[in-house]
Each structure stands twice: as C-alpha cells, then as structure tokens.
Coordinates of C-alpha atoms in Angstrom, one line a residue:
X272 CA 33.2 -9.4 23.6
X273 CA 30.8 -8.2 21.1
X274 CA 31.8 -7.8 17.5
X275 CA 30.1 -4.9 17.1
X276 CA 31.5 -1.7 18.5
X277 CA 30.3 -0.1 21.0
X278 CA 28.7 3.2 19.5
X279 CA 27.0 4.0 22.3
X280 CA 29.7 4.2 24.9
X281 CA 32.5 6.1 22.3
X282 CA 29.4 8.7 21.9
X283 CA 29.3 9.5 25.9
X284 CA 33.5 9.5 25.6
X285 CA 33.4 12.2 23.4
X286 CA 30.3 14.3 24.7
X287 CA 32.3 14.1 27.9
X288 CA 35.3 15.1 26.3
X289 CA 33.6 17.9 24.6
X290 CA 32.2 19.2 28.1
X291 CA 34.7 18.4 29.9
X292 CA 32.8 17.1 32.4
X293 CA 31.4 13.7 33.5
X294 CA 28.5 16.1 35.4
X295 CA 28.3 18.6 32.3
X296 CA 27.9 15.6 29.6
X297 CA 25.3 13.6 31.8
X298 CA 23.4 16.3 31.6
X299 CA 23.5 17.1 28.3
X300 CA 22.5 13.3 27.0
X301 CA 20.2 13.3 29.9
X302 CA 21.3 10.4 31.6
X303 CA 22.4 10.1 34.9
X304 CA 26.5 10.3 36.2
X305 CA 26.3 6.9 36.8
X306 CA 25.4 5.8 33.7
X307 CA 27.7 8.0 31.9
X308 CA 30.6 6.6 34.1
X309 CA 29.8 3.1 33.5
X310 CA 30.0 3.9 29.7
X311 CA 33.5 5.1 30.1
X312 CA 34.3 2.4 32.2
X313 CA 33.3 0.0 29.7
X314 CA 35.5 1.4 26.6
X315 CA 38.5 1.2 28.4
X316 CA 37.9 -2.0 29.3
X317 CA 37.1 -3.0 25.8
X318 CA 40.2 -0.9 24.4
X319 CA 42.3 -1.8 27.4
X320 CA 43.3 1.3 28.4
X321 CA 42.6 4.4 30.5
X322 CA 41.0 7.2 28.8
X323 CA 40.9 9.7 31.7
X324 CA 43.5 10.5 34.4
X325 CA 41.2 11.6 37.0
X326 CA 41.3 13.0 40.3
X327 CA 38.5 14.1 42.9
X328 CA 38.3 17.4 41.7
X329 CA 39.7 17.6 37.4
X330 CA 40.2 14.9 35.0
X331 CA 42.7 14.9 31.9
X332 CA 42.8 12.8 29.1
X333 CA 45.5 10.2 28.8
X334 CA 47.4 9.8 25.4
X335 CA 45.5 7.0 24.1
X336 CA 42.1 9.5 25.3
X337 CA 43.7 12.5 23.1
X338 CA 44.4 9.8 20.1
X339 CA 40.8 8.7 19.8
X340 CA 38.8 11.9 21.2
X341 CA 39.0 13.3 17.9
X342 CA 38.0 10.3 16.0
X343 CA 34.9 9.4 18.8
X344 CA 34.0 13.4 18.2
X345 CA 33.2 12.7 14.5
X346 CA 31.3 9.7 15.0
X347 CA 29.5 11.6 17.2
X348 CA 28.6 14.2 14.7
X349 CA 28.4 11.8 11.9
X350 CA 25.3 9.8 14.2
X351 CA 23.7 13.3 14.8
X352 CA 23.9 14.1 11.3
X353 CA 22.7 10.2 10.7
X354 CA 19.7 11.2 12.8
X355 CA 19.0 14.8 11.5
X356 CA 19.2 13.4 7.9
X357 CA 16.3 10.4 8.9
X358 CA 14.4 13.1 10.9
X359 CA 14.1 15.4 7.6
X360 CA 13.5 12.6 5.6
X361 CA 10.2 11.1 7.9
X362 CA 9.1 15.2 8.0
X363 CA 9.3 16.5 4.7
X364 CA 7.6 14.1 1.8
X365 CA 11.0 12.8 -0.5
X366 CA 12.3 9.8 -2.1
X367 CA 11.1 7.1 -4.0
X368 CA 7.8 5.3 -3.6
X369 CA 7.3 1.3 -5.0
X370 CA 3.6 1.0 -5.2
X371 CA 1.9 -1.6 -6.6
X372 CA -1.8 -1.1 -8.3
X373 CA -4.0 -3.7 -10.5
X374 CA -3.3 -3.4 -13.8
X375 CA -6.9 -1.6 -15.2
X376 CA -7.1 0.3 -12.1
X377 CA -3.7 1.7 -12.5
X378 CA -3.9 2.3 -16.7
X379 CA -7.7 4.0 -16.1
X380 CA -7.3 6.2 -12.8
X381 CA -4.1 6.0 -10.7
X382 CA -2.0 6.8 -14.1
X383 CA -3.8 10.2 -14.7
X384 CA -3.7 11.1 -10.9
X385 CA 0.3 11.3 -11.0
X386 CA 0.9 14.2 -12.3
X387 CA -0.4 16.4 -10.0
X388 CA 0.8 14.1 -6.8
X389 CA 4.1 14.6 -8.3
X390 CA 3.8 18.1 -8.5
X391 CA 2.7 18.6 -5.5
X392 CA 5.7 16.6 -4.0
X393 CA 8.8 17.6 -6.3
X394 CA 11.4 15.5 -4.1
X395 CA 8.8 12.3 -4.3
X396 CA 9.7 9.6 -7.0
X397 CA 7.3 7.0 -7.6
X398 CA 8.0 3.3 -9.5
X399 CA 4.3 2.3 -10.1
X400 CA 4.4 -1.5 -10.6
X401 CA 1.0 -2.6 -12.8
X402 CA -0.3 -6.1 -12.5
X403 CA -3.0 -8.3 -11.7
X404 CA -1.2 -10.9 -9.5
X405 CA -0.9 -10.6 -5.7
X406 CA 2.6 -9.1 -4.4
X407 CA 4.2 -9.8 -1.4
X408 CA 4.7 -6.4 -0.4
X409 CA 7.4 -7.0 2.4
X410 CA 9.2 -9.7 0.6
X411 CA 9.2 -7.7 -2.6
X412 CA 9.8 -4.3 -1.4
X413 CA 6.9 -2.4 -2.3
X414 CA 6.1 0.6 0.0
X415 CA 2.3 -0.1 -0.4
X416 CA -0.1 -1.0 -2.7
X417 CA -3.9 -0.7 -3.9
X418 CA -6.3 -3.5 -4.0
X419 CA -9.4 -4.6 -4.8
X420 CA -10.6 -7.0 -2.8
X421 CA -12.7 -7.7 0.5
X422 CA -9.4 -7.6 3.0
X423 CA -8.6 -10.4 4.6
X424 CA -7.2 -10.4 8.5
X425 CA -3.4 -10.0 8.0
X426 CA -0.4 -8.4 9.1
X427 CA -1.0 -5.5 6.8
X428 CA -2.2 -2.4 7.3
X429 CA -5.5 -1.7 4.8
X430 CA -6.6 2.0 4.5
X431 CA -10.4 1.9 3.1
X432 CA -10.4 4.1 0.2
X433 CA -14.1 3.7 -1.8
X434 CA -16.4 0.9 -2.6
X435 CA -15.6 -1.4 -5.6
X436 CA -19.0 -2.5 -6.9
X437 CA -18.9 -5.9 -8.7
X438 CA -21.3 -7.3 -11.1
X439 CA -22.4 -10.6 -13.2
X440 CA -22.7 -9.5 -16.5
X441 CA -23.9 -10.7 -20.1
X442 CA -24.6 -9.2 -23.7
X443 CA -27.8 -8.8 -24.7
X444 CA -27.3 -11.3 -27.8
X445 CA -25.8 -14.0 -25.5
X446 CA -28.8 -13.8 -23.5
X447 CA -31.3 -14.0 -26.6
X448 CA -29.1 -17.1 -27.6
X449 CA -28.9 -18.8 -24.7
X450 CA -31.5 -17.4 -22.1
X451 CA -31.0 -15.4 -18.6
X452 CA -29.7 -17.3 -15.8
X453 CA -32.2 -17.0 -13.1
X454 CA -30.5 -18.8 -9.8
X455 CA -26.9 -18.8 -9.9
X456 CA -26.6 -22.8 -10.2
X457 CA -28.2 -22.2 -13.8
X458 CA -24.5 -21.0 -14.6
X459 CA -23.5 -24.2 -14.4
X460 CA -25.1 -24.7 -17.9
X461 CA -24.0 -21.6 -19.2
X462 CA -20.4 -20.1 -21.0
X463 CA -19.3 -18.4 -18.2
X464 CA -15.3 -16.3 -18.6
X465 CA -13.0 -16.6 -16.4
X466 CA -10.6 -14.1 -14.6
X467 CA -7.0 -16.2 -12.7
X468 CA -7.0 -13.6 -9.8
X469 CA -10.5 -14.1 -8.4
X470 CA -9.7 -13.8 -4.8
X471 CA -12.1 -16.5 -3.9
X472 CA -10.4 -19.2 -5.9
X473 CA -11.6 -19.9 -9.3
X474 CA -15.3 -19.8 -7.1
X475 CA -18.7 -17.2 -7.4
X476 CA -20.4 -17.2 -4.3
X477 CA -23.5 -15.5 -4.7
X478 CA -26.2 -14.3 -1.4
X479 CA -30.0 -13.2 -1.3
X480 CA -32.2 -11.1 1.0
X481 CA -33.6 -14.5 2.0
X482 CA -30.2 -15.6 3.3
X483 CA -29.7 -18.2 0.4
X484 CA -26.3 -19.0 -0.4
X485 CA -24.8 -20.4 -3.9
X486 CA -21.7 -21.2 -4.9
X487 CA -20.6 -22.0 -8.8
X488 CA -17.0 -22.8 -10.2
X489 CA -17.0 -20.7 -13.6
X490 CA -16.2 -22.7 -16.8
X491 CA -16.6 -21.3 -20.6
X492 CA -13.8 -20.6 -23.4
X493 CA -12.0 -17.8 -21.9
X494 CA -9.8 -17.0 -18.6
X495 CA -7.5 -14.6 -18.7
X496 CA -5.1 -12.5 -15.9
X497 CA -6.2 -9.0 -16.3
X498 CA -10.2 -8.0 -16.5
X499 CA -10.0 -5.4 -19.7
X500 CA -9.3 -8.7 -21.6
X501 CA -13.1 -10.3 -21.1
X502 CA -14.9 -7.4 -22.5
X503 CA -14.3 -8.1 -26.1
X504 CA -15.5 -11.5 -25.7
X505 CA -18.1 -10.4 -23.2
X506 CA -19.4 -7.5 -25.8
X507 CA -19.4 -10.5 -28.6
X508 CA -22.0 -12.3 -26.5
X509 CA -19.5 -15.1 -26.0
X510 CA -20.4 -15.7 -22.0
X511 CA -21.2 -14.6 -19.1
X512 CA -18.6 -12.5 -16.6
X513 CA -18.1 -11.0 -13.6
X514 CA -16.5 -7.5 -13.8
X515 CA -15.7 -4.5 -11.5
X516 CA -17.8 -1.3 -12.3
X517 CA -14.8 0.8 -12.5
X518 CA -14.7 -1.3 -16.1
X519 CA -17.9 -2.2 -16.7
X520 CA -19.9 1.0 -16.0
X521 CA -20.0 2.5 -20.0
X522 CA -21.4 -0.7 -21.4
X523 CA -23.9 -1.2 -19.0
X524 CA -24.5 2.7 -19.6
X525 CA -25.1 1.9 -23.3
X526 CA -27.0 -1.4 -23.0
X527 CA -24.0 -2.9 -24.4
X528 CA -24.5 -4.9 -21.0
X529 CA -26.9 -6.2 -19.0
X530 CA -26.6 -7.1 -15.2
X531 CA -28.0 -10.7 -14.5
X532 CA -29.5 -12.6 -11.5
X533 CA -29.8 -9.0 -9.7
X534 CA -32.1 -10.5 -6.7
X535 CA -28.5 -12.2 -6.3
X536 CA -25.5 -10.8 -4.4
X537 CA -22.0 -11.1 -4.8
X538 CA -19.4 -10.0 -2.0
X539 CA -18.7 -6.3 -2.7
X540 CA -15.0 -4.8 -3.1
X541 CA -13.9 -1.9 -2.1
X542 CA -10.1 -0.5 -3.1
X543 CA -8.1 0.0 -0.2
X544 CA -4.3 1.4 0.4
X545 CA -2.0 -1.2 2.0
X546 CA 0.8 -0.8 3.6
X547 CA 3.4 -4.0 5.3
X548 CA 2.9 -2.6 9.2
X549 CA 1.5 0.1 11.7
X550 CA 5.1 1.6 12.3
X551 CA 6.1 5.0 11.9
X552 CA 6.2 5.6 8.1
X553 CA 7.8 7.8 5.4
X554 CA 6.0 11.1 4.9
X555 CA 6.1 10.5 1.2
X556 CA 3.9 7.4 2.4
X557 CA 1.6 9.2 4.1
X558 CA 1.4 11.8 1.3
X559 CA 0.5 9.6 -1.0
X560 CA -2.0 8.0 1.4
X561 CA -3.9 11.4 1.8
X562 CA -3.7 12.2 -1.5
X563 CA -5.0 9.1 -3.0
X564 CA -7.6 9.4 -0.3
X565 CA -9.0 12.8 -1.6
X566 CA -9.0 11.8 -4.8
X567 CA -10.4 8.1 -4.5
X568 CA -13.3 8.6 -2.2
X569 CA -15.6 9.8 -4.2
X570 CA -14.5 7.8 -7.4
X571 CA -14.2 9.9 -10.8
X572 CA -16.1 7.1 -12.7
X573 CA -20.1 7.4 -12.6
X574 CA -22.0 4.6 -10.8
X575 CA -24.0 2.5 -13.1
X576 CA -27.0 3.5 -12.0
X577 CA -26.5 7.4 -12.4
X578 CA -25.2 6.7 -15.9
X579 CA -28.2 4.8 -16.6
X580 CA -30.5 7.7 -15.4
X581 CA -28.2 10.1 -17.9
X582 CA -28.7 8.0 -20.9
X583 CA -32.6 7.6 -20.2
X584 CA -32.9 11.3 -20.0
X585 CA -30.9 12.0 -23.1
X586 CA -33.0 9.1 -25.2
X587 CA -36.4 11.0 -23.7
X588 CA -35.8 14.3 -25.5

C-alpha cells in the first residue's frame, strides 16, 4: 500500500456524500459512475471498512462513513481552496520575483526601471540579485534573469529583448604610444585588459566581410569581474578592451575612445530574458517579461553612432 494517502479517492467520498448520490457526484466531478465507484471501493479497502450501506435503490452511511465524511468534506474544501488560491496567484501578477541581472546593466538601467514596475504591480516583490558571474537559475532559484550574451542551445527559455553592440576599444594616447592594431593578431603584441566572464573563454574571435577568421587570447596588466572596472585603465591609455556600448557609448561620444580594427567583427550580443522552462508561469513572470520588453527594445542609451553625429553637430556651430 502506498504511503501516501489517497486524496483523490477521500475527495469522490465526500462529493458523494455531499450529493448523496453516486449518480449526482459523478456528474458533478465529471467522471463516470464507474470510476467514482471504484474510488469508493478503493478507500474502504485501504481503511478496511465499509463506508456505505447500500441497497439498489438508497445508500446510507455506515458509522465509520459518518466519522470521516466530515473530515474527507474539509479536505475537500481545503484542496478547492488549495486550487482557487494557485489559480489567483497564476492570474493576477503577486509575490516575489528573484531575478538575476549583470552587474552594470542592473546599476545603469534595470535599477531605474523598478520603480514604476513596482508601481504598476503593488502585490509584486522583486530580490534583484547583481553580478557578473553566470547563475544556475534552477539550482539557485532565480525566477529569471537577463543576459548578455549570444544564447547558447539549452534547456532555458531566452526571450530576445535588444541588440547588445560590442566593441574593441582604445584611448587615443595609448594608440599614439603604441600604434593602432590593424589585424587582430597584431593584439598579440599589444596591452590588451581583460574581463573573467567573456563567454568565449578568456578568447576574441574576430570576422571580416571577406570571411577571414581570427582568434586572440587577451593578455595585459588588468582583468577584472565586472566591465565598469576597465574604463579607468582603458581612459588612462593603459590597453586595449573590449566593452559593451551600453558602457562605452559616452567616451566614444567624447573621443575619450576610439573603436579599433573596425573592418573587423566581433560576435554581437544582444540582452535577453531567461527563464528555467516553457511551463506555465507566474503572472508576475510574465509581467515582468512585458514590461522589461517595452522598456528594453528600444534601449534608453544612444547608439554610438547617433551620439557621434550629436557631438559633430554641436562642435560645427
């Protein structure tokens, strides 16, 4: 015999018991007599016991029936009540939310967005978790996460939210010290910083129109966990780094930058909302999804480009 009771089977007892009728309660579980008979059937044999004195046309309980119908009637109401309760909670956005976000990304933008998220959704909670290094969102129970990265095929569920472009960058005074790399093996002779949560493992790969492919192992003075911490020794003309334009875009705005080997490619980001699976989720999870997705897609930081436009227009008058 099972360990476990048997929920399922005390249920029918007291919907029957509550109709008062095998017929009547089939009907209202929408199962058929038979099943509803073999359910009965089953309890007493588990409990050892008849339930029902029955008869072809009436059926009564029997003592040990009338000492447990009112018990299996509040399990029955506490499971519908279970049910109701998870039904409201996957309907209506409330609870807490464990999200995960990259450190910069989460300090510069996902910080400032809050506010109104959470006044949009009073009953939401959210425990924003900041860092660099990869979680293991099932394992550490995180509800989802954003990332920057090109995704990988796994058994998460990655919701495209913008493009992250991604740069090789240099000061102009490290460049008039030590010259401008012009293929990406030439950084093999340069200072170049380093950043521990590179996706591709310590490793630049770089592409060109021509369908040329590089690939150099960074090496110079610095590496460090979190990409905010390069620019002062990238602005200090102390090597060469690759950055995200999220955090890059005002010093390349104000020539504090420069973008090297540009007939050069590297794979492009983008920042996606992951999630552990495909199941049925939380509508606080799907709130959140929606409205990072609103605000995200057309990100609130200028592109490079358009910034570089502004400051060339401003310097011309």
């Amino acid at each position: 015999m099972s360990k476990l009771p048997d929920l399922e089977g005390l249920a029918i007892f007291a919907k029957v018991v509550e109709m008062r009728s095998f017929v009547g309660a089939a009907s209202e579980l929408g199962l058929s007599k038979a099943t509803v008979s073999k359910a009965i059937s089953r309890v007493e044999a588990r409990l050892g016991t008849r339930l029902f004195n029955r008869t072809s046309r009436r059926f009564a309980l029997t003592d040990a029936g009338k000492m447990l119908a009112e018990r299996a009637a509040q399990l029955l109401a506490d499971g519908e009540a279970i049910e109701n309760d998870a039904l409201a909670q996957s309907a209506t956005p409330r609870g807490r939310i464990r999200l995960a976000v990259p450190m910069s990304f989460g300090v510069r933008h996902v910080g400032a967005l809050l506010p109104d998220f959470l006044a949009m959704y009073p009953e939401v909670s959210v425990d924003l978790h900041l860092s660099d290094a990869p979680v293991d969102l099932v394992g550490e129970g995180f509800d989802a996460a954003l990332r920057i990265a090109v995704m990988p095929d796994s058994s998460l569920v990655a919701r495209r939210l913008c493009a992250i472009a991604r740069y090789v960058l240099a000061a102009p005074s490290y460049l008039e010290r030590h010259g401008r790399p012009r293929h990406p093996l030439d950084l093999a002779t340069h200072q170049c910083l380093g950043y521990a949560y590179l996706s591709t493992a310590d490793t630049w790969h770089f592409s060109n129109s021509a369908g040329e492919h590089a690939s150099v192992r960074p090496n110079g003075p610095l590496r460090v966990n979190n990409s905010d911490a390069l620019m002062p020794a990238l602005l200090a003309g102390l090597g060469i780094a690759e950055l995200p334009e999220f955090i890059a875009a005002d010093a390349l705005a104000e020539r504090r930058l420069e973008i090297i080997l540009e007939d050069w490619q590297i794979p492009q980001a983008a920042l996606h909302f992951v999630t552990p699976s495909a199941g049925p989720r939380p509508a606080r999870i799907d709130a959140l999804a929606e409205f990072l997705a609103r605000r995200l897609s057309k990100p609130s930081w200028v592109t490079c480009q358009e910034k570089k436009a502004e400051l060339k227009r401003v310097r011309a008058r």
